[in-house]
Coordinates of C-alpha atoms in Angstrom, one line a residue:
X1 CA -45.2 44.4 -19.2
X2 CA -43.3 42.1 -16.8
X3 CA -39.8 43.2 -15.7
X4 CA -36.8 41.3 -17.0
X5 CA -36.8 38.9 -14.0
X6 CA -40.6 38.3 -13.8
X7 CA -42.1 35.0 -15.0
X8 CA -45.4 35.7 -16.8
X9 CA -48.6 33.9 -15.9
X10 CA -48.8 30.7 -17.9
X11 CA -51.7 30.1 -20.3
X12 CA -54.6 28.0 -19.1
X13 CA -54.0 24.3 -18.6
X14 CA -56.2 21.7 -20.1
X15 CA -55.2 22.4 -23.7
X16 CA -53.9 19.7 -26.0
X17 CA -50.1 19.1 -26.2
X18 CA -49.6 17.0 -29.3
X19 CA -51.5 19.3 -31.8
X20 CA -53.5 22.5 -31.5
X21 CA -56.8 21.0 -32.7
X22 CA -58.2 18.1 -34.6
X23 CA -58.2 20.3 -37.7
X24 CA -54.6 21.5 -37.4
X25 CA -51.3 19.7 -37.3
X26 CA -48.1 20.5 -35.3
X27 CA -44.8 20.7 -37.2
X28 CA -41.2 21.9 -36.6
X29 CA -40.5 22.5 -32.9
X30 CA -38.4 25.5 -31.7
X31 CA -37.7 25.0 -27.9
X32 CA -36.1 27.5 -25.6
X33 CA -35.4 27.2 -21.8
X34 CA -35.8 30.4 -19.9
X35 CA -35.5 30.5 -16.1
X36 CA -36.4 26.8 -15.8
X37 CA -39.5 27.4 -18.0
X38 CA -39.8 25.4 -21.2
X39 CA -41.1 27.5 -24.2
X40 CA -41.8 25.1 -27.1
X41 CA -42.8 27.1 -30.2
X42 CA -43.9 25.0 -33.1
X43 CA -45.3 25.5 -36.6
X44 CA -49.0 25.0 -37.0
X45 CA -50.9 24.3 -40.2
X46 CA -54.0 26.2 -41.3
X47 CA -57.2 24.2 -40.4
X48 CA -58.2 21.4 -42.8
X49 CA -55.3 21.8 -45.2
X50 CA -53.4 18.9 -46.7
X51 CA -50.8 20.0 -49.2
X52 CA -48.5 22.7 -50.3
X53 CA -49.0 25.6 -50.6
X54 CA -52.1 26.0 -48.3
X55 CA -50.8 23.7 -45.6
X56 CA -47.5 25.4 -45.3
X57 CA -48.9 28.9 -44.7
X58 CA -48.0 28.1 -41.1
X59 CA -48.2 30.1 -37.9
X60 CA -46.1 29.8 -34.8
X61 CA -47.9 28.3 -31.7
X62 CA -46.4 28.1 -28.2
X63 CA -46.5 25.5 -25.5
X64 CA -45.2 26.2 -22.0
X65 CA -44.2 23.9 -19.1
X66 CA -42.1 23.9 -16.0
X67 CA -42.0 20.1 -15.5
X68 CA -42.3 18.5 -19.0
X69 CA -45.5 16.9 -17.8
X70 CA -48.2 19.5 -17.7
X71 CA -48.4 21.9 -20.6
X72 CA -50.3 25.1 -21.4
X73 CA -50.9 26.5 -24.8
X74 CA -51.0 30.2 -25.7
X75 CA -54.5 31.0 -26.9
X76 CA -53.3 32.9 -30.0
X77 CA -50.4 32.3 -32.4
X78 CA -47.2 34.0 -31.5
X79 CA -46.4 34.7 -35.2
X80 CA -48.8 34.9 -38.2
X81 CA -48.0 35.1 -41.9
X82 CA -48.1 38.5 -43.5
X83 CA -51.6 39.6 -44.5
X84 CA -50.6 41.3 -47.9
X85 CA -49.2 39.7 -51.0
X86 CA -46.0 41.7 -50.8
X87 CA -45.2 40.5 -47.2
X88 CA -42.0 38.4 -47.2
X89 CA -43.9 35.8 -45.1
X90 CA -47.2 36.0 -47.0
X91 CA -47.2 32.3 -47.7
X92 CA -45.8 31.0 -44.4
X93 CA -43.9 31.8 -41.2
X94 CA -41.5 28.9 -41.4
X95 CA -38.9 27.4 -39.1
X96 CA -36.4 29.5 -37.0
X97 CA -35.2 29.8 -33.5
X98 CA -35.8 31.7 -30.3
X99 CA -32.9 33.2 -28.3
X100 CA -32.2 35.7 -25.5
X101 CA -30.6 38.8 -27.0
X102 CA -27.9 41.1 -25.5
X103 CA -30.5 42.9 -23.4
X104 CA -31.8 39.6 -22.0
X105 CA -35.1 39.8 -23.9
X106 CA -36.5 37.1 -26.2
X107 CA -35.8 37.4 -29.9
X108 CA -37.2 35.2 -32.7
X109 CA -35.6 34.6 -36.1
X110 CA -37.7 32.8 -38.7
X111 CA -38.0 32.0 -42.4
X112 CA -40.4 34.1 -44.5
X113 CA -41.9 32.4 -47.6
X114 CA -43.4 34.2 -50.5
X115 CA -44.7 32.4 -53.6
X116 CA -45.1 35.7 -55.6
X117 CA -41.3 36.1 -55.4
X118 CA -40.7 32.6 -56.9
X119 CA -40.8 31.0 -53.5
X120 CA -37.9 33.1 -52.2
X121 CA -37.1 32.6 -48.6
X122 CA -35.8 35.4 -46.3
X123 CA -34.8 35.5 -42.7
X124 CA -37.0 37.7 -40.5
X125 CA -36.5 39.0 -36.9
X126 CA -39.1 39.9 -34.3
X127 CA -38.4 41.1 -30.8
X128 CA -40.0 41.1 -27.4
X129 CA -39.7 43.6 -24.6
X130 CA -39.2 40.8 -22.0
X131 CA -37.3 37.6 -21.6
X132 CA -40.4 35.4 -21.7
X133 CA -41.7 36.7 -24.9
X134 CA -45.0 38.1 -23.6
X135 CA -45.6 39.8 -27.0
X136 CA -43.6 40.5 -30.1
X137 CA -43.2 43.3 -32.7
X138 CA -46.3 43.6 -34.9
X139 CA -44.1 43.6 -38.0
X140 CA -41.0 41.4 -38.5
X141 CA -38.0 42.8 -40.3
X142 CA -35.7 41.2 -42.8
X143 CA -32.2 40.8 -41.2
X144 CA -29.2 42.6 -42.6
X145 CA -26.7 40.2 -44.2
X146 CA -23.3 41.2 -45.7
X147 CA -20.1 39.5 -46.8
X148 CA -18.8 38.1 -50.0
X149 CA -19.5 34.6 -48.8
X150 CA -23.2 35.1 -49.5
X151 CA -22.6 34.5 -53.2
X152 CA -21.6 30.9 -52.7
X153 CA -25.2 29.9 -51.9
X154 CA -28.4 29.6 -53.8
X155 CA -31.2 32.2 -53.3
X156 CA -34.2 29.9 -53.0
X157 CA -33.1 27.6 -50.2
X158 CA -31.9 29.9 -47.4
X159 CA -33.9 29.1 -44.3
X160 CA -34.4 27.6 -40.9
X161 CA -32.1 30.0 -39.0
X162 CA -30.7 28.6 -35.7
X163 CA -29.2 31.4 -33.4
X164 CA -27.2 30.9 -30.3
X165 CA -24.4 32.8 -28.4
X166 CA -21.0 31.2 -28.8
X167 CA -19.2 31.8 -25.6
X168 CA -15.8 30.8 -27.0
X169 CA -15.9 33.5 -29.7
X170 CA -18.2 35.9 -27.8
X171 CA -20.4 36.3 -30.8
X172 CA -23.9 35.2 -31.9
X173 CA -23.9 32.4 -34.4
X174 CA -26.6 31.7 -36.9
X175 CA -26.8 28.4 -38.9
X176 CA -28.8 28.6 -42.1
X177 CA -30.0 25.6 -44.1
X178 CA -29.1 26.3 -47.7
X179 CA -27.5 24.9 -50.9
X180 CA -24.2 25.7 -52.7
X181 CA -24.7 27.7 -55.9
X182 CA -22.3 25.3 -57.8
X183 CA -21.6 21.6 -57.7
X184 CA -23.5 18.3 -58.3
X185 CA -27.2 19.2 -58.2
X186 CA -28.5 16.5 -55.8
X187 CA -25.7 16.9 -53.2
X188 CA -25.2 20.7 -52.8
X189 CA -27.0 20.9 -49.4
X190 CA -25.0 22.6 -46.7
X191 CA -25.2 24.9 -43.7
X192 CA -24.0 28.5 -43.9
X193 CA -22.5 30.2 -40.9
X194 CA -23.4 33.9 -40.1
X195 CA -22.0 35.8 -37.1
X196 CA -23.0 39.0 -35.3
X197 CA -22.0 40.9 -32.2
X198 CA -25.5 42.5 -31.6
X199 CA -28.1 40.5 -33.7
X200 CA -28.6 43.7 -35.8
X201 CA -26.2 42.9 -38.6
X202 CA -24.9 39.5 -39.8
X203 CA -21.7 38.6 -41.7
X204 CA -21.5 35.5 -43.8
X205 CA -18.5 33.2 -43.2
X206 CA -16.3 32.7 -46.2
X207 CA -16.8 28.9 -46.1
X208 CA -19.9 26.9 -45.3
X209 CA -19.9 25.4 -41.7
X210 CA -20.9 22.0 -43.0
X211 CA -21.1 20.7 -46.6
X212 CA -21.1 16.9 -46.6
X213 CA -21.8 16.4 -50.3
X214 CA -24.5 13.8 -49.7
X215 CA -27.8 15.6 -49.4
X216 CA -30.2 17.9 -51.3
X217 CA -30.8 20.3 -48.4
X218 CA -30.5 20.0 -44.6
X219 CA -33.4 21.2 -42.5
X220 CA -33.9 22.6 -39.0
X221 CA -30.2 22.6 -37.8
X222 CA -28.9 23.2 -34.3
X223 CA -25.5 23.2 -32.7
X224 CA -24.7 22.7 -29.1
X225 CA -22.0 21.4 -26.7
X226 CA -22.3 19.0 -23.7
X227 CA -20.1 18.8 -20.6
X228 CA -18.0 16.1 -22.3
X229 CA -16.5 19.0 -24.4
X230 CA -17.8 17.7 -27.7
X231 CA -20.0 19.7 -30.1
X232 CA -23.1 18.2 -31.7
X233 CA -24.5 19.3 -35.0
X234 CA -28.1 18.1 -35.4
X235 CA -30.3 18.5 -38.5
X236 CA -33.0 16.7 -40.5
X237 CA -32.8 14.9 -43.8
X238 CA -35.9 14.4 -45.9
X239 CA -34.4 11.8 -48.1
X240 CA -32.2 8.6 -47.9
X241 CA -29.7 7.6 -46.8
X242 CA -30.6 7.8 -43.2
X243 CA -33.7 10.1 -43.5
X244 CA -34.9 11.8 -40.3
X245 CA -33.1 13.8 -37.6
X246 CA -29.4 13.0 -37.5
X247 CA -26.4 14.2 -35.6
X248 CA -22.7 14.7 -36.2
X249 CA -19.8 15.1 -33.7
X250 CA -16.8 17.5 -33.5
X251 CA -14.2 18.6 -31.1
X252 CA -14.9 22.3 -31.7
X253 CA -17.9 24.2 -33.1
X254 CA -16.3 24.7 -36.5
X255 CA -15.9 21.0 -37.2
X256 CA -15.0 18.8 -38.9
X257 CA -18.3 17.1 -38.0
X258 CA -18.0 13.3 -38.1
X259 CA -20.6 10.6 -38.6
X260 CA -20.8 8.7 -35.2
X261 CA -20.1 5.0 -35.3
X262 CA -23.0 4.2 -33.0
X263 CA -24.8 1.5 -35.0
X264 CA -27.4 4.0 -36.3
X265 CA -25.2 6.2 -38.5
X266 CA -26.1 9.1 -36.3
X267 CA -29.9 8.7 -36.7
X268 CA -31.8 9.6 -33.5
X269 CA -34.9 7.8 -34.9
X270 CA -36.4 7.3 -38.4
X271 CA -37.9 9.4 -41.2
X272 CA -41.2 9.9 -39.4
X273 CA -39.9 11.6 -36.2
X274 CA -38.9 14.7 -38.0
X275 CA -37.5 18.3 -37.7
X276 CA -36.6 17.6 -34.1
X277 CA -34.8 20.2 -32.1
X278 CA -33.8 20.7 -28.4
X279 CA -33.1 22.9 -25.5
X280 CA -31.0 22.2 -22.3
X281 CA -32.8 20.3 -19.6
X282 CA -33.7 22.5 -16.7
X283 CA -31.0 22.2 -13.9
X284 CA -29.1 19.4 -15.7
X285 CA -26.7 20.7 -18.4
X286 CA -25.6 17.1 -19.2
X287 CA -29.0 16.5 -21.0
X288 CA -31.1 18.0 -23.8
X289 CA -34.8 17.8 -24.2
X290 CA -36.0 17.0 -27.7
X291 CA -39.3 17.7 -29.5
X292 CA -40.2 16.3 -32.9
X293 CA -43.4 15.5 -34.9
X294 CA -44.8 12.3 -36.4
X295 CA -46.4 12.9 -39.7
X296 CA -50.1 12.7 -40.6
X297 CA -51.1 10.2 -43.3
X298 CA -54.1 10.5 -45.7
X299 CA -55.5 7.1 -46.6
X300 CA -57.6 8.2 -49.5
X301 CA -54.6 9.7 -51.2
X302 CA -51.9 7.3 -49.9
X303 CA -49.7 10.2 -49.0
X304 CA -47.8 11.4 -45.9
X305 CA -48.4 15.0 -45.0
X306 CA -46.1 17.8 -43.6
X307 CA -46.9 18.1 -40.0
X308 CA -48.7 15.8 -37.5
X309 CA -48.5 15.1 -33.8
X310 CA -45.7 16.1 -31.5
X311 CA -44.0 13.0 -30.0
X312 CA -43.5 12.8 -26.3
X313 CA -40.6 14.9 -24.9
X314 CA -37.3 13.0 -25.2
X315 CA -34.2 13.2 -23.1
X316 CA -30.9 13.0 -24.9
X317 CA -27.5 12.7 -23.4
X318 CA -24.0 11.4 -24.4
X319 CA -22.6 8.1 -23.4
X320 CA -19.0 7.4 -22.5
X321 CA -17.9 7.3 -26.2
X322 CA -19.7 10.6 -27.0
X323 CA -22.6 9.0 -28.8
X324 CA -26.1 10.4 -28.1
X325 CA -28.7 8.3 -26.3
X326 CA -32.4 8.9 -26.6
X327 CA -35.1 8.0 -24.0
X328 CA -38.4 9.3 -22.7
X329 CA -37.9 12.4 -20.5
X330 CA -37.5 11.2 -17.0
X331 CA -40.3 13.3 -15.6
X332 CA -42.7 11.8 -18.1
X333 CA -41.4 8.3 -17.6
X334 CA -42.2 8.5 -13.9
X335 CA -45.7 9.6 -14.7
X336 CA -46.2 6.7 -17.0
X337 CA -44.9 4.1 -14.5
X338 CA -47.5 5.4 -12.0
X339 CA -50.4 4.9 -14.4
X340 CA -52.9 2.1 -13.6
X341 CA -52.3 -1.4 -15.1
X342 CA -54.6 -2.6 -17.9
X343 CA -53.5 -6.2 -17.7
X344 CA -56.0 -9.0 -17.1
X345 CA -56.1 -10.1 -13.5
X346 CA -55.7 -13.7 -14.7
X347 CA -52.2 -13.0 -15.8
X348 CA -50.3 -12.9 -12.5
X349 CA -46.6 -13.4 -13.3
X350 CA -46.7 -11.0 -16.3
X351 CA -44.2 -13.2 -18.1
X352 CA -44.3 -15.0 -21.4
X353 CA -42.2 -17.9 -22.9
X354 CA -42.5 -18.5 -26.6
X355 CA -40.8 -21.4 -28.4
X356 CA -40.8 -22.6 -32.0
X357 CA -37.9 -24.6 -33.5
X358 CA -37.4 -24.2 -37.2
X359 CA -40.4 -22.0 -37.7
X360 CA -42.2 -18.8 -36.7
X361 CA -44.9 -18.7 -34.1
X362 CA -47.1 -15.8 -33.1
X363 CA -49.2 -15.6 -30.0
X364 CA -51.7 -13.1 -28.7
X365 CA -52.0 -13.3 -24.9
X366 CA -55.3 -12.1 -23.4
X367 CA -54.4 -8.9 -21.5
X368 CA -58.0 -7.9 -21.3
X369 CA -60.4 -5.8 -23.4
X370 CA -59.1 -2.5 -22.2
X371 CA -55.5 -3.3 -23.3
X372 CA -56.9 -4.0 -26.7
X373 CA -58.8 -0.7 -27.1
X374 CA -57.1 2.0 -25.0
X375 CA -54.0 4.1 -25.4
X376 CA -51.4 2.4 -23.4
X377 CA -47.8 2.2 -22.2
X378 CA -46.2 -1.2 -22.6
X379 CA -43.0 -2.3 -20.9
X380 CA -41.1 -5.6 -20.8
X381 CA -37.7 -7.1 -20.3
X382 CA -35.8 -9.9 -22.1
X383 CA -35.1 -12.8 -19.8
X384 CA -33.4 -15.1 -22.2
X385 CA -33.2 -15.5 -26.0
X386 CA -31.7 -18.1 -28.3
X387 CA -34.0 -17.3 -31.2
X388 CA -33.1 -16.1 -34.7
X389 CA -35.4 -13.2 -34.0
X390 CA -38.5 -12.2 -31.9
X391 CA -40.7 -9.2 -31.3
X392 CA -44.1 -7.7 -31.3
X393 CA -47.0 -7.6 -33.8
X394 CA -49.0 -4.3 -33.9
X395 CA -52.5 -4.0 -35.2
X396 CA -52.7 -7.5 -36.6
X397 CA -55.7 -8.5 -38.6
X398 CA -57.4 -11.9 -38.7
X399 CA -54.6 -13.3 -40.9
X400 CA -52.0 -12.2 -38.3
X401 CA -50.7 -9.5 -40.7
X402 CA -49.5 -6.4 -38.9
X403 CA -46.6 -4.1 -38.4
X404 CA -43.7 -5.8 -36.5
X405 CA -41.1 -4.6 -34.0
X406 CA -38.2 -7.1 -34.6
X407 CA -35.3 -7.9 -32.3
X408 CA -32.5 -9.8 -33.9
X409 CA -29.5 -11.0 -31.8
X410 CA -26.2 -9.7 -33.3
X411 CA -23.7 -11.2 -30.8
X412 CA -22.1 -10.0 -27.6
X413 CA -25.6 -9.5 -26.0
X414 CA -26.5 -6.8 -28.6
X415 CA -29.5 -6.6 -31.0
X416 CA -30.5 -5.1 -34.2
X417 CA -34.0 -3.5 -33.6
X418 CA -36.2 -2.6 -36.5
X419 CA -39.8 -1.6 -37.2
X420 CA -41.3 -3.3 -40.3
X421 CA -44.3 -2.7 -42.5
X422 CA -47.3 -5.0 -42.3
X423 CA -46.8 -6.3 -45.8
X424 CA -44.1 -5.3 -48.2
X425 CA -45.0 -4.7 -51.9
X426 CA -44.2 -7.4 -54.5
X427 CA -42.3 -7.3 -57.8
X428 CA -44.6 -6.9 -60.8
X429 CA -44.4 -10.5 -61.8
X430 CA -45.6 -11.8 -58.4
X431 CA -48.1 -9.1 -58.0
X432 CA -49.7 -10.0 -61.3
X433 CA -49.7 -13.7 -60.5
X434 CA -51.4 -13.3 -57.1
X435 CA -53.4 -10.1 -57.8
X436 CA -51.6 -8.4 -54.9
X437 CA -50.8 -4.9 -56.3
X438 CA -49.8 -3.1 -53.2
X439 CA -48.7 0.5 -53.1
X440 CA -44.9 1.2 -53.1
X441 CA -44.3 3.7 -50.3
X442 CA -41.1 5.6 -49.8
X443 CA -40.8 3.9 -46.4
X444 CA -40.2 0.2 -45.9
X445 CA -40.3 -2.6 -45.7
X446 CA -37.8 -1.7 -43.0
X447 CA -39.2 1.6 -41.6
X448 CA -36.6 2.3 -38.8
X449 CA -33.5 0.3 -37.8
X450 CA -30.8 0.5 -35.2
X451 CA -27.9 -1.9 -34.8
X452 CA -25.7 -2.8 -31.9
X453 CA -28.4 -2.0 -29.3
X454 CA -28.3 -3.2 -25.7
X455 CA -31.7 -3.9 -24.3
X456 CA -30.7 -5.0 -20.8
X457 CA -32.7 -2.1 -19.4
X458 CA -35.9 -3.3 -21.1
X459 CA -38.2 -2.0 -23.8
X460 CA -40.8 0.8 -23.5
X461 CA -43.6 1.3 -26.1
X462 CA -46.1 4.2 -26.2
X463 CA -49.3 3.4 -28.1
X464 CA -51.3 6.6 -28.6
X465 CA -54.1 6.1 -31.1
X466 CA -52.1 5.4 -34.3
X467 CA -48.8 6.6 -32.9
X468 CA -46.1 4.1 -31.9
X469 CA -43.0 5.3 -30.0
X470 CA -40.5 2.7 -29.0
X471 CA -37.6 3.3 -26.6
X472 CA -34.8 0.7 -25.9
X473 CA -31.1 0.9 -25.3
X474 CA -30.8 4.6 -26.0
X475 CA -32.6 4.4 -29.3
X476 CA -36.1 5.3 -30.4
X477 CA -38.4 4.1 -33.3
X478 CA -41.5 6.1 -34.2
X479 CA -44.4 5.5 -36.7
X480 CA -48.0 6.1 -37.4
X481 CA -50.0 2.8 -37.7
X482 CA -52.7 2.5 -40.5
X483 CA -55.9 2.5 -38.4
X484 CA -57.3 5.1 -36.1
X485 CA -58.1 3.6 -32.7
X486 CA -61.8 4.2 -33.0
X487 CA -61.8 2.6 -36.5
X488 CA -59.7 -0.2 -35.1
X489 CA -62.4 -0.9 -32.4
X490 CA -65.1 -1.1 -35.0
X491 CA -63.2 -3.1 -37.6
X492 CA -60.9 -5.4 -35.7
X493 CA -61.2 -5.4 -31.9
X494 CA -64.6 -7.0 -31.9
X495 CA -63.7 -9.5 -34.6
X496 CA -60.5 -11.5 -35.0
X497 CA -57.9 -8.7 -34.9
X498 CA -55.3 -8.1 -32.2
X499 CA -53.7 -4.8 -31.3
X500 CA -50.7 -6.4 -29.6
X501 CA -49.0 -9.8 -29.9
X502 CA -45.6 -11.4 -29.7
X503 CA -43.7 -13.7 -32.1
X504 CA -40.6 -15.8 -32.1
X505 CA -38.7 -17.1 -35.2
X506 CA -36.8 -20.4 -34.8
X507 CA -35.9 -20.6 -31.2
X508 CA -37.1 -19.6 -27.7
X509 CA -37.5 -16.3 -26.0
X510 CA -38.5 -15.5 -22.4
X511 CA -40.1 -12.2 -21.7
X512 CA -40.4 -10.9 -18.1
X513 CA -42.0 -7.9 -16.3
X514 CA -44.7 -7.3 -19.0
X515 CA -46.9 -4.4 -18.0
X516 CA -49.6 -2.6 -19.9
X517 CA -50.6 0.8 -18.3
X518 CA -53.5 3.0 -19.3
X519 CA -52.7 6.5 -20.7
X520 CA -56.3 7.7 -20.1
X521 CA -55.3 9.3 -16.8
X522 CA -52.3 11.1 -18.3
X523 CA -54.6 13.6 -20.1
X524 CA -54.3 15.9 -23.0
X525 CA -52.1 18.4 -21.3
X526 CA -49.4 15.7 -21.5
X527 CA -50.3 14.0 -24.7

């Protein structure tokens, strides 16, 4: 066993980052930085599963990196569900957190799920004998909780523990996602606070840490401070309003936690970049590195699934007003900007001017066959704009129908940025008249939206198979497009479809510095 100061040998490189295998999905991330080593645990679905309960009988996988670029994956799960029906985690080892304990060794706290006990959730603890978690106890134990405050919460939803050491109070804090036992049914979601001196026994605070009276149940919470002195409470919401990972701001760790006036209501992205959690950036305490997943979708059922692909590592920091900003992790961005260009040699200036007065115009520049059919990294800048709106069309078919990334000027050089569905469903009367009975998904037609965004620094878009990740002005927008890239090549690329195009609506826009780079050389250890 390594000593307390030794760094264990990393797992073999060459394994896939975004998901453990084609048959399994990645889900809730649990990052921890130890001695400049990133440990990213995440939940993993059983192979070839789709829905609850089989899909949520999850294990814990681990990725490791020292540079946020090249990742190795542990060959075996770190935590597996219990193998007997009476095990508290028999039906899933769910979300939790990793932390260094008082002795400097790694500890994991996680949620155990058992259907035989009416779906009851308990918090389990497993310990390692070293700080890098080379191995953990064979059997996890239910933590000891005491205090009269426990009675104020429901028994079923009591999960997703987040543990950290609060220097100001010299105690370990644990945030638990739960629901109040009394109050309006649909808005009792809250976060309980438990404290401990040693991690062995936990006392429930007499009041919930956070009870906003506007959600059913929070998920995957975390709490941290930045050098600006502010505290940030981050959690995920699986329902409107503002579904996805959100943050709140306070002057001290006990709140009150306020909704930021940042143009996004505290959303870091949208509904489909989910259960996102972070750790400090190595050697830069002013930043956090975030990891979240973009869900799988089943066409033959018309359903989104729990779990999917991990999005690229994201760097989050606070601006001068204390609002959080999201961008691609700098190390990864440098790698992307060094990737070879896919643009056609015939396009020299890499600029585009589109004009259409009083109407909408869409164009599909010829950037070459490879740009149409390969995973790519697209960047561009806005030279000038006097249009009502402009943007990109993604996976357009022969009728020019496709998802749209829309930029709408909002004054003072700022924009509203939104990701739109390819075709919104119609009211029954119009659907009957035109025989266009489209499904009515929980998303859309506006999938993700951010207001008051400055795009002076340009726009970056990652296209990985079906995944779209957009970064601009400290905001991100993520989605999974309808068609797999291989299917796209067969059905659209060789006919009249276009993977990428631009449009303008009533006005003129000038785009500059357009580049399309190949992601093929980046490799699976990064993506």
